[in-house]
Short mmCIF file of C-alpha atoms in Angstrom, two decimals:
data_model
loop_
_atom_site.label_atom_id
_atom_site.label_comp_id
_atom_site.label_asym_id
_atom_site.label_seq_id
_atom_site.Cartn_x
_atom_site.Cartn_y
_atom_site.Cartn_z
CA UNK A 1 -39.48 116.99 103.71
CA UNK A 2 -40.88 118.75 106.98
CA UNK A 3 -42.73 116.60 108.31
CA UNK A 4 -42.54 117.40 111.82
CA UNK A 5 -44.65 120.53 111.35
CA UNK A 6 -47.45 118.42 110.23
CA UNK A 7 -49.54 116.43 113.04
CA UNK A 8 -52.41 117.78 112.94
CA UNK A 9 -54.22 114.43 114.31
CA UNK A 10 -51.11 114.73 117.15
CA UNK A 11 -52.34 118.03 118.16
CA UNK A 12 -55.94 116.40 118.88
CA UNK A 13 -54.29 113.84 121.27
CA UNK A 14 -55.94 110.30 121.07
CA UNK A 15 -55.29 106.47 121.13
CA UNK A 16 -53.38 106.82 117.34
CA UNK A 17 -51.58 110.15 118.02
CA UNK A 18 -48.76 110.06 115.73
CA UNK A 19 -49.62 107.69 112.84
CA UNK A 20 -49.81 109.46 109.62
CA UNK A 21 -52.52 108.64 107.12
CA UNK A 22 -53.56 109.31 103.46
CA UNK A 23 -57.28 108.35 102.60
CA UNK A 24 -57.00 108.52 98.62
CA UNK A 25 -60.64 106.89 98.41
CA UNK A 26 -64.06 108.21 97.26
CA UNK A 27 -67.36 107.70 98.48
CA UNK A 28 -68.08 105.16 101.64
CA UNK A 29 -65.45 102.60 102.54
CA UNK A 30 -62.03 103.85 102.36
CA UNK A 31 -63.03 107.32 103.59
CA UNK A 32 -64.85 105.82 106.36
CA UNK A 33 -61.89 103.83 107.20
CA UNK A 34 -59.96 106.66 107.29
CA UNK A 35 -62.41 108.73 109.45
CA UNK A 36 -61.77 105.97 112.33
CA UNK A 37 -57.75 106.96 112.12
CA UNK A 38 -58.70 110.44 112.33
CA UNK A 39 -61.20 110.19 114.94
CA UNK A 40 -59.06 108.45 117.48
CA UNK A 41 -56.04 111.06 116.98
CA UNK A 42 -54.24 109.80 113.97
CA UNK A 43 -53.17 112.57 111.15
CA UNK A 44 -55.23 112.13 107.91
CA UNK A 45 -54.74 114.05 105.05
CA UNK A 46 -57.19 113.27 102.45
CA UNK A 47 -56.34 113.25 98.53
CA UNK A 48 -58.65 113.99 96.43
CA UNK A 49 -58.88 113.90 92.71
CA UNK A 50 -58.94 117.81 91.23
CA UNK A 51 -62.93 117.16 90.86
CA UNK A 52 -63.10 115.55 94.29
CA UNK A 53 -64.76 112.39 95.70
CA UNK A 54 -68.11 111.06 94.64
CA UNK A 55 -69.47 111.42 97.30
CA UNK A 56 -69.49 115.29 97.40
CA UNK A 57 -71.87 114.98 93.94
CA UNK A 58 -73.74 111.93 95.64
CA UNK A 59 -75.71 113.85 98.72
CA UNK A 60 -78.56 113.84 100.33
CA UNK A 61 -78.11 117.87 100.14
CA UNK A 62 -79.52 120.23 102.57
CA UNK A 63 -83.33 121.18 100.26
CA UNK A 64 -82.15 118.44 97.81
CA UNK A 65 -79.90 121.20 95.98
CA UNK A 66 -76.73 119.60 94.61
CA UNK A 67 -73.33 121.27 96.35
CA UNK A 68 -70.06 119.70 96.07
CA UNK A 69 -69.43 121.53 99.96
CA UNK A 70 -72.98 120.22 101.23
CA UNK A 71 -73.21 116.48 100.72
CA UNK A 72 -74.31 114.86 103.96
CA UNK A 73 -72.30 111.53 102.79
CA UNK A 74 -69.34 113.14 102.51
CA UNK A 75 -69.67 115.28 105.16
CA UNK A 76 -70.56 111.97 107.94
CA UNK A 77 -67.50 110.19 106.70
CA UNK A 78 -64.76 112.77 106.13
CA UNK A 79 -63.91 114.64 109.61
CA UNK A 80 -61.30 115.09 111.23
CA UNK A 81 -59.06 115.45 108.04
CA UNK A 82 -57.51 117.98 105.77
CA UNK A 83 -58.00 117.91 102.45
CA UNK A 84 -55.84 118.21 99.03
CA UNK A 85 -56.61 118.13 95.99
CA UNK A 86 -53.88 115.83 93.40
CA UNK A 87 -53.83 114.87 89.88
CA UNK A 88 -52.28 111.39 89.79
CA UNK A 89 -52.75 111.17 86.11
CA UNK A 90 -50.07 114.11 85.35
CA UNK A 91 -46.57 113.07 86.11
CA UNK A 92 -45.87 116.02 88.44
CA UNK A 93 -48.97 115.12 90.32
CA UNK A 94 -47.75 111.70 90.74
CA UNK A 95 -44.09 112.99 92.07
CA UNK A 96 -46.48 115.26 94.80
CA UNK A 97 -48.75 111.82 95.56
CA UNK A 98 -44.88 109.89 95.87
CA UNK A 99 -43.42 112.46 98.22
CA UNK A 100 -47.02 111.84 100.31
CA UNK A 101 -46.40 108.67 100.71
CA UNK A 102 -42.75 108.61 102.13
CA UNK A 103 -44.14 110.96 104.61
CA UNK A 104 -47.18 108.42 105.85
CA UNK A 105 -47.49 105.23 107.28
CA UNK A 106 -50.95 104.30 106.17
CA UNK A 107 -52.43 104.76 103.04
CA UNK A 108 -56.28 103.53 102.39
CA UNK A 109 -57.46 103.69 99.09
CA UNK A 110 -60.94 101.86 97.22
CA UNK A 111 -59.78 102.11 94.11
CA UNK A 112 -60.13 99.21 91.44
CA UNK A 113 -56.58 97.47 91.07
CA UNK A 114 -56.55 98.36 86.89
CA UNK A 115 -57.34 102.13 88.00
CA UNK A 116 -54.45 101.85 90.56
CA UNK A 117 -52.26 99.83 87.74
CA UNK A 118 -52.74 103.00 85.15
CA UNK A 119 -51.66 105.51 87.62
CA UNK A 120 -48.59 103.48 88.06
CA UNK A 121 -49.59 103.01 92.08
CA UNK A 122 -50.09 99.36 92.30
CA UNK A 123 -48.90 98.25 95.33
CA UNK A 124 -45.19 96.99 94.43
CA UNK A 125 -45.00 100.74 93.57
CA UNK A 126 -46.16 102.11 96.64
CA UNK A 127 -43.80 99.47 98.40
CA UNK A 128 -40.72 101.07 96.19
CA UNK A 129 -42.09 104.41 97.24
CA UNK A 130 -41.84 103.59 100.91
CA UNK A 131 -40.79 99.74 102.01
CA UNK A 132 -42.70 101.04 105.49
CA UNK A 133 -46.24 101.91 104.24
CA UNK A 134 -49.33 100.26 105.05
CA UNK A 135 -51.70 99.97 102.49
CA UNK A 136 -55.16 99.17 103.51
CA UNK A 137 -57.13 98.26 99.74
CA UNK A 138 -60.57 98.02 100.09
CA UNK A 139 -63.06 96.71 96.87
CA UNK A 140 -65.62 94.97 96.76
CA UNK A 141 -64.16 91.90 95.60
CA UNK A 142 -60.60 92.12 96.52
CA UNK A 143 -57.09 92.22 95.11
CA UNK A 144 -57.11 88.88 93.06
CA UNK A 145 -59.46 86.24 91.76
CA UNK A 146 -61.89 86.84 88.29
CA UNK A 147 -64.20 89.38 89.86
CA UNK A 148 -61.37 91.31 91.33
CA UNK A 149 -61.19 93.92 87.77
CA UNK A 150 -65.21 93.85 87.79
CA UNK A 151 -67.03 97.20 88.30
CA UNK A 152 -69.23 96.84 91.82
CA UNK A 153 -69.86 99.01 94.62
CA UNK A 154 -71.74 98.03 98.11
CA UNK A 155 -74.47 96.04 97.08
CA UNK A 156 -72.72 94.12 94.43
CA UNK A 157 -70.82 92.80 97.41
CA UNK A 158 -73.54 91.94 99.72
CA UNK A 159 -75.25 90.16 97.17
CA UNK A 160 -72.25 88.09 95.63
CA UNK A 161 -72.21 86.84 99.68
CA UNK A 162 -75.25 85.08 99.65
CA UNK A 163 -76.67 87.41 102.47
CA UNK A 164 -79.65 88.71 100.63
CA UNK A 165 -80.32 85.38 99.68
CA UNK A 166 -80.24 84.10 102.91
CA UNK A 167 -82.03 87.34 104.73
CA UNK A 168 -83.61 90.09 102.81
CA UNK A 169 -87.10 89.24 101.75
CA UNK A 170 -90.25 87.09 102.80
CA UNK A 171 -90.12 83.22 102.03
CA UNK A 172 -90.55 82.55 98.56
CA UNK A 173 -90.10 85.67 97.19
CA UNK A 174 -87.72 87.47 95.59
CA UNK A 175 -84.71 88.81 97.45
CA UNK A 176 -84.52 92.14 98.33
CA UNK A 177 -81.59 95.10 98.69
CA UNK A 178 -80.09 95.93 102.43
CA UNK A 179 -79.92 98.58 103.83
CA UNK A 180 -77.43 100.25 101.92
CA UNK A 181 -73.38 100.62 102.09
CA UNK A 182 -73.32 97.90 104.72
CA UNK A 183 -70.72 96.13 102.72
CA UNK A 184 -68.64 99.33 102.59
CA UNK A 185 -68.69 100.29 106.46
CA UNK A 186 -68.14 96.28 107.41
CA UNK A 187 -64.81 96.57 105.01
CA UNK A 188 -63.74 99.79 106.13
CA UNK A 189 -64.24 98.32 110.10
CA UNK A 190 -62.43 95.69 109.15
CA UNK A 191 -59.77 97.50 107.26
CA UNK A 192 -59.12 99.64 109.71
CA UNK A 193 -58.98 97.23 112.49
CA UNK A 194 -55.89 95.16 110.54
CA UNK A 195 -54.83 98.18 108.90
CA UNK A 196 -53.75 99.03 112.52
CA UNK A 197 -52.53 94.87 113.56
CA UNK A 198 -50.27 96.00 110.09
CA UNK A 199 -49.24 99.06 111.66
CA UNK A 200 -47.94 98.01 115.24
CA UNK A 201 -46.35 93.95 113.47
CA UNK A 202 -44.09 96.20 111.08
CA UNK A 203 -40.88 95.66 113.16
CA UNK A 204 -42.11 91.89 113.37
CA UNK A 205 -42.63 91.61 109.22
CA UNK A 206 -39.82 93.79 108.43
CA UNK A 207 -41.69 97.07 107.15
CA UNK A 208 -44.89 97.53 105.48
CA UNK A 209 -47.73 95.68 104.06
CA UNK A 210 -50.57 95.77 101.90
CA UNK A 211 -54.32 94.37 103.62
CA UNK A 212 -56.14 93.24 101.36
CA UNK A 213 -59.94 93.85 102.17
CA UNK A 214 -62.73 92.35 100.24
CA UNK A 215 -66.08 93.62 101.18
CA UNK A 216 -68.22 90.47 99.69
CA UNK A 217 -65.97 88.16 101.98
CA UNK A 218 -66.39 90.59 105.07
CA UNK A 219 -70.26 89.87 104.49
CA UNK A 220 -69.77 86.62 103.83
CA UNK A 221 -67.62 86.00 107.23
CA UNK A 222 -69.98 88.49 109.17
CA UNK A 223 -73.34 87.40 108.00
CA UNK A 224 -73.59 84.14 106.48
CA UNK A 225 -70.70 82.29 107.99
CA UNK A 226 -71.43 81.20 111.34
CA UNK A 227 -74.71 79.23 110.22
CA UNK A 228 -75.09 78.96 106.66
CA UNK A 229 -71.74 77.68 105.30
CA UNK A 230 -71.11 75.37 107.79
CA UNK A 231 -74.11 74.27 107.22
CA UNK A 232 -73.82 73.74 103.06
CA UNK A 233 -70.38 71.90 104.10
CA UNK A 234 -71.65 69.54 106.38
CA UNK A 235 -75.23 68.61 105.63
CA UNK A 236 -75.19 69.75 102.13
CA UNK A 237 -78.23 71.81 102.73
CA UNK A 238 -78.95 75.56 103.59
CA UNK A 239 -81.38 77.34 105.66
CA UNK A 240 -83.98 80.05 103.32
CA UNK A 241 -85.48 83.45 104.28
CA UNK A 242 -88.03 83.38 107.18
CA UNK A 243 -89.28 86.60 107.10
CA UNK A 244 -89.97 88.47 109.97
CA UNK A 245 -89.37 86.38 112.73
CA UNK A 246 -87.99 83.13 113.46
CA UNK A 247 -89.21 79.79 112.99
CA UNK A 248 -87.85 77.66 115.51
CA UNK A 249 -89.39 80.63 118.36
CA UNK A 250 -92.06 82.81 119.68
CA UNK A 251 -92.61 85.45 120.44
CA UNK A 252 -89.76 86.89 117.77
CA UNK A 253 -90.91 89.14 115.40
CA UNK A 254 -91.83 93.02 115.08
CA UNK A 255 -95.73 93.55 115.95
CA UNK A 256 -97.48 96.84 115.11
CA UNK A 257 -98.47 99.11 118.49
CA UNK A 258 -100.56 102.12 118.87
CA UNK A 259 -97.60 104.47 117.13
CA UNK A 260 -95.43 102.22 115.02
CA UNK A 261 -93.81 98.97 116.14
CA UNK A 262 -92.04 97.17 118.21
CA UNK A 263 -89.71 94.40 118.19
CA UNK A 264 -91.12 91.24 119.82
CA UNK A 265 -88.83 88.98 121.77
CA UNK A 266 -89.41 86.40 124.64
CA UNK A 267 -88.36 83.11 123.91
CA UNK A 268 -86.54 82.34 127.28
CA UNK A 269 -89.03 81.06 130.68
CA UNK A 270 -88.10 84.35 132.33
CA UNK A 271 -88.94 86.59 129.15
CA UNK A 272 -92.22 85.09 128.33
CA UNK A 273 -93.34 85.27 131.75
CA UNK A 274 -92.37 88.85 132.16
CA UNK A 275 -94.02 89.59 128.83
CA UNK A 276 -97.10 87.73 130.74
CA UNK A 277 -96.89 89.53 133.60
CA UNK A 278 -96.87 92.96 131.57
CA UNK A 279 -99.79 91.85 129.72
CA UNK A 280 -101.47 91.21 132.71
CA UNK A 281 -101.51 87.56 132.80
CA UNK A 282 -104.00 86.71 130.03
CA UNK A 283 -105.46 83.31 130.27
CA UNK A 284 -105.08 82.24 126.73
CA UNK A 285 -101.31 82.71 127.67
CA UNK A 286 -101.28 79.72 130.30
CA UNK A 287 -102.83 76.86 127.05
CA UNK A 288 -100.81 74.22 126.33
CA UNK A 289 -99.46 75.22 122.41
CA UNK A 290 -97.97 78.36 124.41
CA UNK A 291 -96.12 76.20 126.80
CA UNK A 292 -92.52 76.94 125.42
CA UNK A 293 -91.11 78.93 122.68
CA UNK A 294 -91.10 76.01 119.91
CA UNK A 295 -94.89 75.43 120.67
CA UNK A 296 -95.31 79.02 120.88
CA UNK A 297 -93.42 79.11 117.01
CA UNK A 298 -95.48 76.34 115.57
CA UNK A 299 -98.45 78.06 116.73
CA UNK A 300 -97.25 81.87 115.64
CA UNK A 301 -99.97 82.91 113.66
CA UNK A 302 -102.47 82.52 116.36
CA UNK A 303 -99.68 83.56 119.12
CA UNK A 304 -99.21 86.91 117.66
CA UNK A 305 -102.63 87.75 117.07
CA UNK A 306 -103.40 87.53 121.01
CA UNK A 307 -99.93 89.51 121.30
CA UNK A 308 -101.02 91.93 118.71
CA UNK A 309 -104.62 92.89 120.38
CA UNK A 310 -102.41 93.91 123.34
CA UNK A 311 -99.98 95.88 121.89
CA UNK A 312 -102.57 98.03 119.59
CA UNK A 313 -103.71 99.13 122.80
CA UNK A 314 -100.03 100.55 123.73
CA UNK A 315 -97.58 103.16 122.56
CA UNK A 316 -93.96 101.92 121.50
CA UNK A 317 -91.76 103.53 124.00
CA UNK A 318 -94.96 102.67 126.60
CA UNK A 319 -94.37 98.55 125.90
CA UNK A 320 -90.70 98.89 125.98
CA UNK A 321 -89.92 100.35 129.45
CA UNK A 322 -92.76 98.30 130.85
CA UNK A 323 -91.05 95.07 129.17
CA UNK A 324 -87.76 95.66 129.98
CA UNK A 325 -88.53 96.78 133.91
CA UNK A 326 -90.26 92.55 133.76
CA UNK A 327 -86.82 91.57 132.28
CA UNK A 328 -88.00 91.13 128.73
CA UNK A 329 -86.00 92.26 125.96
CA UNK A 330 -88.76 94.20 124.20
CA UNK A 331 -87.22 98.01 122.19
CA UNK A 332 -89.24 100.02 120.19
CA UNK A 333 -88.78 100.55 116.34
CA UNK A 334 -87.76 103.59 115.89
CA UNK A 335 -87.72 105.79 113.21
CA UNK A 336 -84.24 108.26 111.47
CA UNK A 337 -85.83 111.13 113.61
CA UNK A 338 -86.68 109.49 117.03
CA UNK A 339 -83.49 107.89 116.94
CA UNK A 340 -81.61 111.13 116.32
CA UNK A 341 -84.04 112.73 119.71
CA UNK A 342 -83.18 109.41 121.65
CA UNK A 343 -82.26 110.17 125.20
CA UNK A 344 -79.52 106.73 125.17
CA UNK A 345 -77.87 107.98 122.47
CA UNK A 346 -77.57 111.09 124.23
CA UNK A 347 -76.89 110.36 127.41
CA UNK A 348 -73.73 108.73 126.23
CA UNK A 349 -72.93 111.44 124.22
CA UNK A 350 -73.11 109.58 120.31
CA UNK A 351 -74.48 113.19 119.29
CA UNK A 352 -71.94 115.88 118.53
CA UNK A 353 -72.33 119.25 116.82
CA UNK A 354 -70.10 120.50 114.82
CA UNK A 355 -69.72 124.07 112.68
CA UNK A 356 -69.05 124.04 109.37
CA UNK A 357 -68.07 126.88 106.89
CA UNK A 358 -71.40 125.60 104.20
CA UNK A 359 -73.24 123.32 106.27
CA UNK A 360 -73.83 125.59 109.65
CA UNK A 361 -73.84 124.12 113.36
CA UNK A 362 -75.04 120.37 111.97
CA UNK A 363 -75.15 117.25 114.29
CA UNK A 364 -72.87 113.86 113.59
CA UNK A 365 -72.50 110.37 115.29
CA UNK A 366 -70.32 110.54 117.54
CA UNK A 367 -67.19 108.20 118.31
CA UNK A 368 -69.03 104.42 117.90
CA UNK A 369 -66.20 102.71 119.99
CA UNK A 370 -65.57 104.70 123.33
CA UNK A 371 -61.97 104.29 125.06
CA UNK A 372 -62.03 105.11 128.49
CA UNK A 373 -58.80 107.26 128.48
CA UNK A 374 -58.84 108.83 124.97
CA UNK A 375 -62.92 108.75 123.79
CA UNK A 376 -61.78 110.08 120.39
CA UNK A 377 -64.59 111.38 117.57
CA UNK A 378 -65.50 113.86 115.74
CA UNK A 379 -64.17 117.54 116.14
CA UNK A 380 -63.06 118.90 113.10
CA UNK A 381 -65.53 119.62 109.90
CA UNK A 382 -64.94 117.45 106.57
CA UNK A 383 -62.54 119.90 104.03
CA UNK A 384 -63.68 122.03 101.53
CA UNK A 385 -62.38 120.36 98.19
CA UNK A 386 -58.24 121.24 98.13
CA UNK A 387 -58.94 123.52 101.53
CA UNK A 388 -55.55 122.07 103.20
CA UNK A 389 -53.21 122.50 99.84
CA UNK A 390 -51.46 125.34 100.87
CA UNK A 391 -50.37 123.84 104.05
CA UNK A 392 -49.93 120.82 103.07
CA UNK A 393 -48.05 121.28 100.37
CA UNK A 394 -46.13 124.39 101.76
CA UNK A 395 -45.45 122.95 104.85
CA UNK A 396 -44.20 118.96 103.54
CA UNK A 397 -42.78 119.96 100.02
CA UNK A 398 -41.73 123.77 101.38
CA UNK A 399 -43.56 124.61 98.15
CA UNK A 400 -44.53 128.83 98.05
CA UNK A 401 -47.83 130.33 97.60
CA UNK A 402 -46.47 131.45 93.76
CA UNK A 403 -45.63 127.74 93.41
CA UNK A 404 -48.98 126.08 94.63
CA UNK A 405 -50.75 128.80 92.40
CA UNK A 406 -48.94 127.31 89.18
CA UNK A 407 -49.86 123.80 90.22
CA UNK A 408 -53.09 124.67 90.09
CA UNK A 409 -53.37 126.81 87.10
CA UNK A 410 -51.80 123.52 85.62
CA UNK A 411 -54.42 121.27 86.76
CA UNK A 412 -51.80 118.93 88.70
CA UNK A 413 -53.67 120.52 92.46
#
C-alpha cells in the first residue's frame, strides 16, 4: 500500500501533521471529532456508507430544499477531509475498509456496538486488522452496560444525565430539551482530546487502543458532577431547577432592555457598585435588603424590577460596554445573526469563508482552540459524497480508473 503519497492533512502543516485518520461516523459526534484532527493538520479521510451520512439528508438547506451536497450540518462538521464512499456490508467492501485501516492510526466511528458487531468490525477485529489503531467509539451510552445496544442520539444522552432535570426549565415545571447536539460535540471534544493521549501513550501501552466515549457520562461529568452528585452522596439531597437566575444572588439573571436582553450579573462589592455607578447611583440602591448579594437574592423580585425600569430605557450593546468599562460583567444576549456580525468574533478571526463547489463562498467557525504556532481550522470544503474515491483508492490500493468504475457499478464504492 502507498501510503506515502497520501497526506493530504501533512500538506496543510499543523499541530497533528502526520497522523492519519478515518471518520466512519454519521451525523454530529464522530464527524465532529474528526473535523478537530483535520483542522489542526491531521489527514482524514472520511468513509461514508454508498448513501452517505445522515447528516447530508438532515439540513437546514439553503431555501429549505433538501440536497444531499447542501446540508449546513454536514457541511459545519466535515472540512478539511476527503471523502469515500464504502460498502461494509459486501465482503469486498469490507477487504477495502481493512486495507484503510492498516494504513491509519485513528479511526472514530458512532456507530452502535451490534451495528459494528454485524459488519464484523467490533473492536477485537479492528485490533487484528491493525494491533496499532486507535479507535475513538463514541455513543451515547457507551461500549458496555444495559443501555449500551439501546437506540439514542444527543438528547437521549443529556437527559439519561440528569442535566435537564437539574437545569432546563422553570421550578416546578416540567423539564425541558437543550439546546441541541450538546451531548454529541461534549463526546466528540472529549474523544478527540484522549483519542490523541491514545495516540502519543502507544509506545507506553504497547500499540493501539480503543476510547471508549459515552456521551450521557461526558454530561454527567461536565454538567452535573461538580455540584449535584456530590451532593446526592453526601447529604442525600439534590439541588432543583431555579430558573433564570440564581437563588443564593442578585443581580443574576437575564433582564429585558430596549432591543432584547441582557444578561444580569453583579454579585461581587465591586460589580454591584459599578452596576450602581452606571445606573447613576439610584437611591433605592443604597436600602438595607440591597446591602449584599444574598439580601439582594431574597429580595429579587423587587431588585429586578428597579433594575428592569433602567435597562428598558437602554439598548443591549449600550448597557454592556457601559457595564463592563465600571468593571461589571454585564454582555448582551445576542441573537444567531448578531453573533455571526460580532466584531470579537471577528477580530480574532472565528469567521472564515470558504468556497464550495454547491454551497458558494459560505462562512464557518473558525478554529475554537487557537495555538500560537500552528492556529489550525478550516480550509478545505466538506466532500461531495465519494468525491476522493479515485484518489484514494488509486493512490492506497493502486486500484485503476477501470477498476474503481466496477466497484461502483457493484455497489461495494
Amino acid at each position: 500500500m502507498a501510503e506515502s503519497v497520501v497526506q493530504a492533512g501533512s500538506s496543510r502543516g499543523g499541530a497533528l501533521a502526520g497522523i492519519k485518520v478515518l471518520d466512519f461516523g454519521q451525523m454530529v459526534s464522530a464527524p465532529y471529532c474528526a473535523k478537530l484532527f483535520g483542522d489542526y493538520g491531521a489527514d482524514v479521510i472520511k468513509v461514508e456508507l454508498p448513501n452517505g451520512d445522515a447528516a447530508r439528508r438532515a439540513g437546514p438547506f439553503p431555501g429549505d430544499i433538501s440536497h444531499p451536497e447542501k446540508s449546513g450540518l454536514f457541511f459545519i462538521n466535515n472540512t478539511n477531509k476527503r471523502g469515500i464512499t464504502c460498502n461494509v456490508s459486501s465482503t469486498a467492501g469490507r477487504e477495502l475498509f481493512l486495507g484503510l485501516l492498516r494504513w491509519a492510526d485513528v479511526l472514530i466511528e458512532n456507530n452502535l456496538p451490534q451495528q459494528m458487531r454485524t459488519w464484523n468490525l467490533d473492536y477485537p477485529q479492528l485490533q487484528a486488522a491493525n494491533p496499532n489503531l486507535v479507535v475513538i467509539s463514541i455513543t451515547p451510552f457507551g461500549q458496555s452496560g444495559p443501555y449500551s445496544a439501546w437506540n439514542g442520539y444527543d438528547l437521549n444522552a443529556f437527559h439519561l444525565s440528569g442535566a435537564s432535570s437539574r437545569y432546563c426549565g422553570r421550578p416546578g415545571e416540567m423539564p425541558l430539551e437543550h439546546g441541541t447536539f450538546s451531548a454529541d460535540y461534549y463526546g466528540a471534544i472529549a474523544g478527540a482530546t484522549w483519542g490523541m493521549a491514545a495516540v502519543y501513550g502507544r509506545d507506553l501501552v504497547g500499540g493501539g487502543q480503543q476510547v471508549d466515549v459515552s456521551c450521557a457520562e461526558v454530561i454527567a461529568a461536565s454538567f452535573v458532577g461538580s455540584q449535584n452528585i456530590g451532593l446526592v452522596a453526601q447529604e442525600g439531597y439534590f439541588d432543583k431547577r431555579t430558573g433564570v437566575g440564581m437563588p443564593l444572588g442578585a443581580p443574576a439573571t437575564i433582564l429585558p432592555c430596549k432591543d432584547g436582553h441582557v444578561w444580569m450579573l453583579a454579585l461581587e462589592s465591586g460589580q454591584w457598585a459599578g452596576l450602581c455607578k452606571v445606573m447613576g447611583d439610584p437611591e433605592w440602591a443604597t436600602l438595607e435588603m440591597f446591602k449584599d448579594m444574598n439580601t439582594r437574592a431574597q429580595n429579587a423580585d423587587i431588585l429586578y424590577s428597579f433594575i428592569q425600569e433602567w435597562t428598558a430605557e437602554h439598548t443591549k450593546m449600550e448597557i454592556m460596554e457601559k457595564c463592563q468599562a465600571a468593571g461589571c460583567p454585564i454582555t448582551a444576549v445576542f441573537t444567531i445573526a448578531e453573533a455571526a456580525e460580532q466584531p470579537h468574533l471577528q477580530a480574532r478571526d472565528y469567521f472564515v469563508d470558504i468556497e464550495h463547489p454547491d454551497l458558494g463562498r459560505i462562512r464557518n467557525l473558525g478554529a475554537p482552540f487557537k495555538l500560537s504556532a500552528s492556529p489550525g481550522g478550516p480550509v478545505e470544503p466538506a466532500p461531495r459524497l465519494g468525491q476522493h474515491n479515485a484518489e484514494v483508492y488509486g493512490r492506497l490500493f493502486g486500484l485503476q480508473t477501470a477498476s474503481i468504475a466496477s466497484l461502483q457499478d457493484q455497489d461495494v464504492i
